[in-house]
XYZ file of C-alpha atoms in Angstrom:
726
model
C 12.576 64.197 49.835
C 13.160 61.059 51.928
C 15.550 58.251 51.000
C 12.568 55.999 50.497
C 10.952 58.382 48.035
C 14.291 58.822 46.254
C 14.805 55.087 45.842
C 11.279 54.554 44.603
C 11.719 57.287 41.998
C 14.559 55.219 40.522
C 12.033 52.478 39.768
C 9.458 54.803 38.216
C 9.028 54.713 34.461
C 8.820 58.051 32.691
C 7.032 57.532 29.345
C 6.485 60.091 26.580
C 4.094 59.854 23.644
C 5.187 62.604 21.242
C 2.261 63.121 18.888
C 1.588 65.485 16.014
C -0.592 67.842 18.089
C 0.338 67.049 21.698
C 2.848 65.333 23.971
C 1.599 63.010 26.732
C 3.883 62.353 29.716
C 3.202 59.518 32.172
C 4.811 58.448 35.416
C 4.196 54.722 35.866
C 5.258 52.511 38.743
C 5.639 48.751 38.200
C 3.662 46.774 40.789
C 4.345 43.109 40.233
C 2.543 42.141 37.042
C 0.628 45.413 36.953
C 1.574 49.013 36.399
C 0.186 51.900 38.419
C -0.127 55.259 36.685
C 0.953 57.793 39.289
C 0.801 60.967 37.249
C -0.093 62.212 33.798
C 0.318 65.519 31.977
C -0.542 66.598 28.438
C 0.856 69.612 26.558
C 0.076 70.757 23.042
C 2.840 71.971 20.694
C 3.054 75.752 20.499
C 3.818 75.562 16.777
C 3.905 73.046 13.909
C 7.095 71.417 15.132
C 5.866 67.881 14.267
C 4.738 66.642 10.882
C 3.443 63.109 10.367
C 5.342 61.798 13.372
C 8.658 63.282 12.290
C 10.259 65.943 14.503
C 10.776 68.948 12.225
C 11.932 71.380 14.904
C 14.054 69.589 17.502
C 14.398 72.711 19.705
C 10.642 73.426 19.801
C 9.781 69.814 20.620
C 12.486 69.642 23.291
C 10.950 72.734 24.944
C 7.576 70.964 25.271
C 9.297 67.821 26.594
C 11.295 69.992 29.021
C 8.118 71.576 30.393
C 6.481 68.173 30.956
C 9.667 66.910 32.608
C 9.862 69.929 34.939
C 6.180 69.618 35.831
C 6.531 65.947 36.759
C 9.883 66.420 38.534
C 8.247 68.773 41.068
C 6.250 65.821 42.441
C 8.467 62.872 41.614
C 12.063 64.019 41.812
C 14.717 64.098 39.053
C 13.874 62.182 35.866
C 16.935 61.039 33.905
C 15.620 58.286 31.637
C 12.566 58.152 29.431
C 10.731 55.587 27.335
C 9.587 56.818 23.938
C 8.043 55.496 20.747
C 8.597 56.245 17.098
C 5.266 57.214 15.567
C 3.623 54.643 13.363
C 2.910 57.418 10.850
C 6.647 57.969 10.350
C 7.046 54.407 9.085
C 7.599 54.019 5.359
C 5.924 51.084 3.636
C 7.000 49.742 0.257
C 5.521 46.906 -1.758
C 7.747 45.077 -4.252
C 7.696 41.899 -6.280
C 10.947 39.988 -6.621
C 11.748 37.113 -9.030
C 14.462 34.472 -8.898
C 15.285 31.987 -11.645
C 15.279 28.345 -10.656
C 16.764 25.168 -11.964
C 14.109 22.972 -13.517
C 15.547 19.923 -11.835
C 15.951 21.139 -8.254
C 13.104 21.578 -5.782
C 12.850 24.958 -4.025
C 14.379 24.786 -0.549
C 13.522 26.917 2.499
C 16.797 28.839 2.027
C 15.748 29.746 -1.532
C 12.465 31.170 -0.224
C 14.262 33.150 2.508
C 16.748 34.501 -0.043
C 13.797 35.569 -2.200
C 12.035 37.282 0.727
C 15.116 39.096 2.022
C 16.048 40.126 -1.525
C 12.573 41.645 -1.862
C 13.026 43.517 1.437
C 16.381 44.783 0.215
C 14.883 45.878 -3.098
C 12.157 47.754 -1.185
C 14.879 49.408 0.916
C 16.783 50.446 -2.230
C 13.636 51.795 -3.945
C 12.745 53.788 -0.832
C 16.232 55.308 -0.703
C 15.993 56.164 -4.405
C 12.609 57.855 -3.976
C 13.959 59.978 -1.117
C 17.293 60.700 -2.867
C 19.144 58.913 -0.082
C 22.519 57.466 -1.027
C 22.904 55.144 1.959
C 20.207 52.462 1.793
C 21.080 51.309 5.317
C 19.607 54.528 6.735
C 16.286 52.685 6.913
C 15.654 50.077 9.585
C 13.382 47.272 8.415
C 10.916 46.903 11.271
C 8.779 44.237 9.667
C 7.716 42.643 6.425
C 4.982 40.331 5.286
C 4.635 38.219 2.161
C 1.390 39.074 0.367
C 1.636 36.330 -2.273
C 4.023 33.753 -3.707
C 4.082 32.983 -7.443
C 5.535 30.073 -9.420
C 6.023 30.708 -13.150
C 3.609 33.647 -12.838
C 0.830 31.619 -11.173
C -0.339 32.282 -7.605
C 0.781 29.543 -5.192
C 0.363 29.013 -1.457
C 3.817 27.670 -0.604
C 6.983 27.520 -2.726
C 8.903 24.925 -0.694
C 9.549 21.670 -2.633
C 7.946 23.085 -5.802
C 9.711 22.970 -9.172
C 9.617 25.534 -11.951
C 11.557 28.177 -13.844
C 10.771 31.378 -11.891
C 9.696 31.916 -8.285
C 8.348 35.291 -7.153
C 7.339 36.899 -3.887
C 5.113 39.943 -3.445
C 6.313 41.556 -0.213
C 5.236 44.558 1.877
C 8.186 45.829 3.918
C 8.043 48.565 6.533
C 10.997 50.814 7.331
C 11.783 53.304 10.085
C 14.024 56.111 8.774
C 17.083 56.490 10.975
C 16.503 60.271 10.935
C 13.328 59.755 13.016
C 15.356 58.022 15.735
C 18.211 60.528 15.457
C 15.892 63.541 15.866
C 14.144 61.816 18.797
C 17.505 61.273 20.514
C 18.505 64.903 19.826
C 15.302 66.288 21.402
C 15.751 64.084 24.492
C 19.431 64.994 24.881
C 18.570 68.699 24.900
C 16.383 68.026 27.934
C 19.067 65.981 29.723
C 17.199 62.725 29.174
C 18.609 59.339 28.142
C 16.539 56.933 26.072
C 15.602 54.086 28.414
C 13.663 52.227 25.740
C 12.382 52.782 22.233
C 9.423 51.102 20.653
C 7.052 51.730 17.803
C 3.673 53.171 18.699
C 1.727 50.289 17.103
C 3.872 47.752 19.017
C 3.320 49.681 22.249
C -0.437 49.653 21.797
C -0.533 45.990 20.804
C 1.540 45.043 23.843
C -1.152 46.315 26.212
C -4.259 45.685 24.116
C -3.589 42.247 22.703
C -2.239 39.659 25.160
C 0.162 37.017 23.824
C -2.660 34.474 24.014
C -4.659 36.499 21.456
C -1.822 37.202 19.039
C -2.335 34.013 17.102
C -5.472 35.716 15.817
C -5.356 37.987 12.789
C -6.107 41.379 14.347
C -5.864 44.882 12.885
C -5.037 47.755 15.258
C -5.868 51.260 14.000
C -4.554 54.293 15.914
C -6.571 57.283 14.645
C -4.778 60.465 15.627
C -5.205 64.033 14.473
C -3.363 63.979 11.142
C -2.972 60.292 10.312
C -4.382 56.859 11.042
C -1.780 54.169 11.729
C -2.532 50.519 10.961
C -0.763 47.452 12.375
C -1.567 43.757 11.790
C -0.844 40.775 14.031
C -0.962 37.121 13.108
C 0.653 33.950 14.421
C 2.048 35.756 17.443
C 3.918 38.434 15.486
C 3.270 41.893 14.106
C 3.234 41.256 10.372
C 2.665 44.640 8.737
C 2.339 48.374 9.309
C 0.752 51.098 7.272
C -0.453 54.689 7.448
C -3.473 56.526 6.007
C -3.160 60.350 5.718
C -6.791 60.729 6.834
C -7.777 61.033 10.526
C -9.577 63.119 13.144
C -8.776 66.489 11.561
C -10.871 65.480 8.509
C -13.925 65.221 10.776
C -13.098 68.548 12.474
C -12.765 70.222 9.059
C -16.137 68.806 8.007
C -17.775 70.254 11.114
C -16.118 73.649 10.461
C -17.505 73.744 6.920
C -20.967 72.399 7.796
C -21.705 74.760 10.663
C -19.272 77.705 10.162
C -17.207 76.916 13.245
C -13.642 77.813 14.084
C -11.182 74.995 14.782
C -11.358 74.974 18.627
C -15.186 75.051 18.602
C -15.338 72.300 15.981
C -13.016 70.182 18.167
C -15.337 70.731 21.151
C -18.398 69.718 19.122
C -16.597 66.612 17.816
C -15.670 65.469 21.327
C -19.208 66.145 22.612
C -20.813 64.009 19.897
C -20.099 60.753 21.752
C -21.556 61.784 25.120
C -24.399 64.270 24.517
C -27.753 64.015 22.755
C -28.122 67.795 22.319
C -25.083 69.974 21.548
C -24.846 73.743 21.870
C -22.209 75.679 19.909
C -21.459 79.206 18.675
C -20.508 79.742 15.002
C -18.057 82.326 13.649
C -20.901 84.866 13.257
C -21.593 84.670 16.981
C -24.897 82.799 16.583
C -25.575 80.140 19.187
C -27.265 76.932 18.036
C -28.465 73.810 19.776
C -28.836 70.726 17.591
C -29.368 67.011 18.202
C -26.103 65.076 17.849
C -27.768 62.824 15.240
C -28.335 65.803 12.951
C -24.734 66.934 13.324
C -23.490 63.406 12.569
C -25.704 63.280 9.463
C -24.051 66.493 8.178
C -20.596 64.886 8.298
C -21.716 61.413 7.158
C -19.746 61.628 3.881
C -16.434 62.350 5.680
C -17.051 59.513 8.197
C -17.569 57.123 5.268
C -14.421 58.440 3.578
C -12.311 57.874 6.723
C -13.739 54.370 7.247
C -13.190 53.458 3.582
C -9.538 54.583 3.598
C -8.812 52.637 6.799
C -10.494 49.493 5.402
C -8.576 49.753 2.108
C -5.249 49.991 3.926
C -6.120 46.979 6.140
C -7.011 44.910 3.054
C -3.830 46.015 1.250
C -1.606 45.011 4.162
C -3.490 41.866 5.160
C -4.647 40.598 1.790
C -8.024 39.717 3.340
C -10.357 41.021 6.082
C -8.865 40.369 9.550
C -10.721 38.497 12.270
C -11.153 41.654 14.360
C -10.321 45.386 14.275
C -9.408 47.484 17.315
C -9.611 51.281 17.091
C -7.617 53.508 19.479
C -6.553 57.155 19.548
C -8.696 60.263 19.910
C -10.093 59.994 16.369
C -11.541 56.549 17.133
C -14.367 58.279 19.003
C -15.780 59.543 15.687
C -19.498 58.580 15.688
C -20.555 55.514 13.660
C -16.935 54.876 12.635
C -16.856 51.299 13.950
C -20.002 50.348 12.001
C -18.712 51.915 8.785
C -15.312 50.170 9.048
C -17.090 46.851 9.658
C -19.279 47.410 6.561
C -16.274 48.299 4.396
C -14.458 45.125 5.494
C -17.539 42.885 5.329
C -17.212 42.027 9.049
C -19.960 41.702 11.670
C -20.321 45.019 13.562
C -19.241 43.361 16.812
C -15.815 42.551 15.320
C -14.808 46.246 15.128
C -14.528 48.059 18.481
C -12.987 51.119 20.108
C -10.594 50.076 22.877
C -10.042 52.649 25.575
C -8.597 52.747 29.071
C -11.049 50.012 30.119
C -9.179 47.612 27.836
C -5.895 48.117 29.680
C -7.108 47.824 33.257
C -5.223 44.581 33.636
C -2.070 46.749 33.422
C -2.985 50.025 35.073
C -6.114 49.424 37.078
C -8.542 52.363 37.617
C -7.221 55.873 37.099
C -9.250 59.079 36.734
C -6.774 60.599 34.267
C -6.890 57.662 31.856
C -10.382 57.786 30.466
C -10.128 57.393 26.715
C -8.559 55.550 23.813
C -5.915 58.296 23.365
C -4.111 56.998 26.478
C -3.651 53.420 25.260
C -0.386 54.180 23.414
C 1.300 56.184 26.242
C 0.590 53.374 28.727
C 1.802 50.859 26.143
C 5.097 52.778 25.858
C 5.611 52.539 29.633
C 4.762 48.814 29.656
C 7.098 48.184 26.687
C 9.954 49.890 28.587
C 9.639 47.291 31.341
C 8.523 44.189 29.471
C 9.857 44.595 25.961
C 12.761 47.009 26.146
C 14.128 47.701 22.698
C 17.857 48.071 22.454
C 20.548 48.230 19.856
C 22.054 44.837 19.088
C 25.689 45.065 18.006
C 26.988 42.212 15.844
C 29.869 41.875 13.413
C 29.289 41.017 9.765
C 32.496 40.032 7.966
C 34.468 41.739 10.761
C 32.545 45.047 10.464
C 30.526 46.084 13.561
C 26.841 46.657 12.787
C 24.241 48.221 15.105
C 20.711 46.972 14.582
C 17.539 48.281 16.164
C 16.011 45.298 17.931
C 12.402 46.231 17.126
C 11.321 42.641 16.479
C 12.870 39.188 16.379
C 15.982 40.055 14.361
C 17.678 37.447 12.188
C 20.943 36.858 10.344
C 19.184 38.103 7.190
C 18.430 41.421 8.920
C 22.107 41.737 9.894
C 23.216 41.162 6.289
C 20.742 43.792 5.053
C 21.886 46.263 7.740
C 25.485 45.648 6.640
C 24.498 46.564 3.084
C 25.339 43.132 1.625
C 23.369 42.340 -1.520
C 21.461 39.169 -0.633
C 20.927 38.311 -4.323
C 24.646 38.520 -5.069
C 25.484 36.113 -2.241
C 24.099 33.179 -4.185
C 26.386 32.279 -7.078
C 24.877 33.254 -10.399
C 23.996 30.517 -12.872
C 26.319 30.309 -15.870
C 25.292 31.852 -19.178
C 22.997 29.662 -21.249
C 23.440 29.198 -24.989
C 20.651 29.038 -27.554
C 20.920 26.880 -30.646
C 18.692 26.093 -33.598
C 18.833 22.319 -34.174
C 17.163 21.108 -37.387
C 14.899 24.194 -37.310
C 13.934 23.920 -33.627
C 15.116 26.256 -30.882
C 17.044 24.548 -28.080
C 18.461 26.155 -24.924
C 21.445 24.676 -23.081
C 21.419 25.989 -19.467
C 24.590 27.070 -17.687
C 25.838 25.459 -14.480
C 24.191 26.224 -11.146
C 25.723 28.793 -8.827
C 26.596 27.461 -5.374
C 24.847 28.612 -2.207
C 26.580 31.143 0.061
C 28.392 30.007 3.186
C 26.873 31.803 6.188
C 28.420 31.240 9.608
C 27.275 32.556 12.976
C 29.842 32.269 15.749
C 31.752 29.679 13.726
C 28.746 27.453 12.985
C 26.712 27.127 9.809
C 23.619 29.309 9.951
C 20.497 30.084 7.923
C 19.164 33.513 7.031
C 16.323 33.086 9.541
C 18.556 32.263 12.545
C 17.972 34.706 15.439
C 20.855 36.996 16.437
C 22.005 38.213 19.837
C 24.369 40.856 21.131
C 27.978 40.141 20.139
C 27.238 37.511 17.452
C 29.925 37.163 14.805
C 28.517 36.600 11.335
C 30.555 35.678 8.276
C 28.929 35.562 4.840
C 30.885 34.286 1.843
C 29.287 34.516 -1.570
C 28.788 31.278 -3.489
C 30.696 30.705 -6.712
C 29.092 31.355 -10.089
C 28.064 28.434 -12.284
C 30.032 27.609 -15.429
C 28.789 28.947 -18.748
C 26.966 26.424 -20.903
C 28.960 24.365 -23.404
C 27.688 22.075 -26.117
C 29.043 19.818 -28.839
C 27.109 18.412 -31.766
C 27.412 14.947 -30.272
C 25.434 16.187 -27.188
C 22.525 17.141 -29.449
C 22.297 13.937 -31.474
C 19.370 11.615 -31.091
C 19.670 8.093 -32.415
C 19.709 8.322 -36.240
C 19.813 5.629 -38.935
C 23.017 4.962 -40.843
C 23.614 5.254 -44.586
C 24.561 1.837 -46.055
C 26.265 1.730 -49.487
C 29.394 0.404 -51.214
C 32.380 2.441 -52.322
C 34.868 0.793 -54.694
C 33.167 -2.559 -53.920
C 33.687 -2.118 -50.145
C 30.544 -1.970 -47.930
C 30.339 1.286 -45.955
C 28.112 2.335 -43.026
C 28.100 6.096 -42.360
C 26.611 7.945 -39.344
C 25.123 11.461 -39.329
C 27.078 14.603 -40.224
C 26.733 18.154 -38.837
C 26.537 21.467 -40.645
C 26.915 24.567 -38.462
C 25.846 27.826 -40.115
C 26.001 25.940 -43.415
C 29.576 24.665 -42.979
C 30.730 21.105 -42.104
C 31.523 20.874 -38.376
C 33.304 18.163 -36.346
C 30.959 16.348 -33.956
C 33.221 16.975 -30.936
C 33.968 20.691 -31.554
C 32.415 23.377 -29.305
C 29.338 25.213 -30.610
C 29.023 28.996 -30.361
C 25.866 30.693 -29.038
C 23.081 31.219 -31.610
C 24.549 28.638 -33.997
C 22.240 27.056 -36.568
C 22.916 23.330 -36.475
C 21.726 20.747 -39.005
C 22.287 17.071 -38.135
C 21.537 14.555 -40.916
C 22.923 11.629 -42.904
C 25.333 12.336 -45.801
C 23.440 13.199 -49.006
C 26.007 13.834 -51.756
C 28.950 11.927 -53.219
C 31.296 14.579 -51.777
C 29.830 14.155 -48.228
C 30.099 10.350 -48.457
C 33.708 10.514 -49.634
C 34.637 13.116 -46.975
C 33.055 11.061 -44.178
C 34.783 7.891 -45.374
C 38.110 9.767 -45.402
C 38.686 9.096 -49.086
C 38.182 12.605 -50.401
C 40.641 14.258 -48.053
C 43.291 11.632 -48.881
C 42.630 11.974 -52.612
C 42.740 15.761 -52.334
C 46.105 15.548 -50.597
C 47.428 13.265 -53.344
C 46.061 15.532 -56.009
C 47.690 18.538 -54.357
C 51.010 16.685 -54.372
C 50.728 15.713 -58.080
C 50.673 19.066 -59.842
C 52.472 20.567 -62.833
C 54.039 24.017 -62.298
C 54.890 26.300 -65.269
C 54.896 29.963 -66.251
C 53.648 31.844 -69.318
C 55.276 35.239 -69.881
C 56.240 35.391 -66.205
C 52.810 34.417 -64.800
C 52.880 31.255 -62.652
C 50.413 28.412 -63.249
C 49.703 25.142 -61.453
C 47.646 22.304 -62.902
C 46.658 18.947 -61.467
C 48.262 16.025 -63.193
C 45.454 13.724 -62.061
C 41.699 13.638 -62.638
C 38.816 12.361 -60.491
C 36.528 9.641 -61.816
C 33.129 9.270 -60.090
C 30.466 6.702 -60.997
C 27.148 5.861 -59.325
C 25.757 2.436 -60.223
C 27.972 2.363 -63.342
C 27.014 5.824 -64.606
C 29.325 8.847 -64.638
C 28.534 11.312 -61.861
C 29.888 14.408 -60.134
C 30.794 15.103 -56.489
C 27.587 17.112 -56.013
C 25.227 14.316 -57.144
C 22.889 12.804 -54.525
C 23.277 9.247 -53.277
C 20.715 6.766 -51.945
C 21.065 3.811 -49.572
C 22.418 0.772 -51.432
C 24.148 2.774 -54.192
C 27.420 1.416 -55.592
C 29.985 4.177 -55.807
C 33.210 4.157 -57.785
C 35.796 6.774 -56.971
C 39.355 6.890 -58.281
C 42.112 9.257 -59.341
C 43.644 8.855 -62.861
C 46.641 10.534 -64.554
C 45.516 13.552 -66.577
C 47.118 14.179 -70.012
C 49.057 17.436 -69.882
C 47.591 20.280 -71.987
C 49.106 21.667 -75.216
C 50.845 25.019 -75.142
C 47.980 26.626 -77.082
C 45.523 25.526 -74.342
C 47.385 27.424 -71.627
C 48.167 30.661 -73.499
C 45.784 33.319 -72.111
C 43.643 35.014 -74.812
C 45.239 38.389 -74.150
C 48.677 36.950 -74.976
C 47.737 35.894 -78.542
C 47.696 39.457 -79.849
C 46.712 38.211 -83.362
C 44.764 40.224 -85.896
C 43.026 38.672 -88.907
C 41.115 39.502 -92.088
C 38.607 37.535 -94.121
C 38.712 36.847 -97.888
C 36.707 34.459 -100.132
C 38.594 31.660 -101.915
C 36.631 29.909 -104.647
C 33.462 31.054 -102.822
C 34.533 29.879 -99.350
C 35.366 32.475 -96.590
C 38.903 32.176 -95.263
C 40.338 34.002 -92.186
C 44.004 34.956 -92.614
C 46.194 35.870 -89.618
C 47.956 39.164 -90.120
C 50.602 38.412 -87.440
C 52.127 35.180 -86.155
C 53.129 33.943 -82.639
C 56.705 33.269 -81.682
C 56.699 30.600 -78.876
C 59.673 29.330 -76.861
C 59.624 26.712 -74.038
C 62.689 26.643 -71.758
C 64.520 28.847 -74.315
C 63.924 26.686 -77.440
C 61.387 27.374 -80.206
C 58.176 25.433 -79.661
C 54.968 24.757 -81.561
C 51.479 25.452 -80.285
C 50.508 21.764 -80.290
C 53.415 20.659 -78.047
C 52.523 19.414 -74.507
C 53.478 21.588 -71.535
C 56.429 20.247 -69.565
C 56.635 20.341 -65.711
C 58.574 23.456 -64.616
C 58.480 24.921 -68.151
C 59.123 28.606 -68.733
C 57.040 29.566 -71.782
C 57.254 32.850 -73.653
C 54.792 33.984 -76.301
C 55.438 36.928 -78.655
C 53.376 38.185 -81.563
C 55.192 39.418 -84.775
C 54.316 42.725 -86.474
C 51.348 42.391 -88.880
C 52.329 42.269 -92.641
C 50.091 42.636 -95.728
C 49.099 39.080 -96.866
C 49.589 37.899 -100.476
C 47.686 35.395 -102.594
C 50.003 32.500 -101.678
C 49.241 32.952 -97.903
C 45.792 31.516 -98.514
C 47.285 28.098 -99.134
C 48.107 27.846 -95.422
C 44.407 27.848 -94.644
C 42.888 25.860 -97.522
C 43.665 22.434 -98.928
C 44.224 22.887 -102.633
C 46.498 21.143 -105.224
C 48.475 23.218 -107.697
C 49.293 20.198 -109.936
C 47.876 20.174 -113.421
C 44.848 17.901 -113.597
C 45.060 14.926 -115.965
C 41.969 16.100 -117.821
C 42.712 16.822 -121.499
C 42.551 20.328 -122.752
C 43.526 22.061 -119.414
C 46.767 23.887 -120.045
C 46.736 27.151 -118.070
C 46.441 27.973 -114.271
C 44.162 30.983 -113.772
C 44.480 33.226 -110.653
C 41.980 36.078 -110.243
C 41.368 38.686 -107.486
C 37.980 40.272 -107.791
C 37.911 39.076 -111.418
C 41.245 40.623 -112.314
C 44.313 38.509 -113.171
C 46.722 38.109 -110.236
C 49.927 36.335 -109.264
C 51.067 34.488 -106.115
C 52.581 37.720 -104.853
C 49.577 39.945 -105.346
C 48.596 41.689 -102.087
C 45.182 41.005 -100.573
C 42.584 43.305 -99.055
C 39.821 42.325 -96.640
C 36.794 41.030 -98.534
C 38.701 40.163 -101.756
C 37.248 37.362 -103.890
C 40.005 34.940 -104.906
C 39.696 32.368 -107.697
C 42.126 29.626 -108.698
C 41.422 27.095 -111.508
C 42.906 25.395 -114.607
C 41.596 26.046 -118.062
């Protein structure tokens, strides 16, 4: 090989499209703005070493890659670097709805919306990891997300910025590339002695060559229909907004042909490929019978499966885009399925001309004419080669809070992406609002919100930055969480509206009283803190006691009354009695502390000395210990005590009627009961034993139950006593 050929081989781009069924290898030479395809080779996998775009057997796949590499190296010299793409079907899509609580008084800022969106992406990442039992959520690269809808207080809204409400929500579709896909791709290349020159995603590769930048402001859906899956990508406003995958593709049509006409897989594949170019098709079924049928008849036999494929693709486009796109481009071998474009257009409600298969003719501006590139299955391999030159994807290394983070630069990456890649919880960065408290005020529920949390401080290279700021290699990002808001506090005085005052007179002095507060039924100072879930009643004073307490008179009187007490003991038990009494009058009439008052009432309230009680009034009933019996004296029942009380106060004998002295020590003892005699009755009845002045009365008669008796005759309960002169 000459030096010239050697040097030109350094400029050649080696591109690989590793599909589920086959691997396509291209050698492409950049020629100014165009690319010239110099060579192309296709090899099918010997075994099922690929599944849905994921390399399942690295060794088997590397063997196929090695064979393609060797085949191309014979003509073009050593190949050391290769451009590859991660299959669109290996992307994982997750749809989540995320809510954030807002302050009623503050308008929603752009940063709030970005926080909401990135939090939704992070939630999707976490849910995906949970579904796949993956501990490390950062093992998924977010390669794109799109907001399906915004909501404010549960209602659909076009734009959240500058709106006000309680809850903002975003419905987001996020797409992730599992790191294992990239790792297995790198492993297969390394086994063949190849370095990754560039990595892209298959949908991005195809869009790069099919849809020029000038067209990307349009809302276009690109569908790559392979053997096992159909990959969907959407562009709008110059960016790729969403990706998706449908597990229905060309093999469904092949299976339908196998069942309809009893064909084996290779023959069914041949028939499928012939449908687009031939009117009459000849095939041999598994019984060895040869048939020749019009292609229209064959298509009619698989009409149901064509409709099914078109319907699934249309549903996925509508799910990702929220509405029909302006145009749909179909690529990949499966896009040649007859009538597929018309059926997709019908399912989306688009004119038939808006859905088209785009083949090698669509990429002539890049590759010119080439006999090897004759169908839509070559769009993606050429796109991979073009992406290697024009849109090389690299790792971007940045530091987040002094930790180095490697990010796959698969789109315009932002500070928010770096924070997600670093595993920082976007929601936790914003200070949480303080705890609210809920009160019931005069029967109505009232919520006192907590303080607002402060926004996070995000710096990029020492300067303040937003979540949507683009990042470059070597950027230093620092994210400090905002501080939490203070918990809510409330005093009764904060809850009071303007209330009337209660006007009345107390002890001839005019008085004007404001409202009082009862918390959980108890009086509560107006400036004391309220606990959560308190029941608060705010009203004017209603009773004499409330009026006196609010005027300060009752507490003073109570203190005086407490000071003026009499202390004494009875048989060792201590007693305390007030030596003063309360006098309450309303409009000249006696009243109690619990009576209601009305505006204009005249209240009298005073404390007076209270006469001390007699000893008998303070002796507890159980201390009397007296027994009694009843007899009848001259027809009147009389109760006679069988025992008497012995009372001492401060060591001296005392009578029952004596007043208690302050500090007195009183003892009460009962004597043993003794049988009463006739003369004991005279202690209980008022009778004169003097002889009446009436003439003829000479003798005093004493009878017990009709029998003669004397003063010393003993009595029994129920005896009838008589005493008279005759």
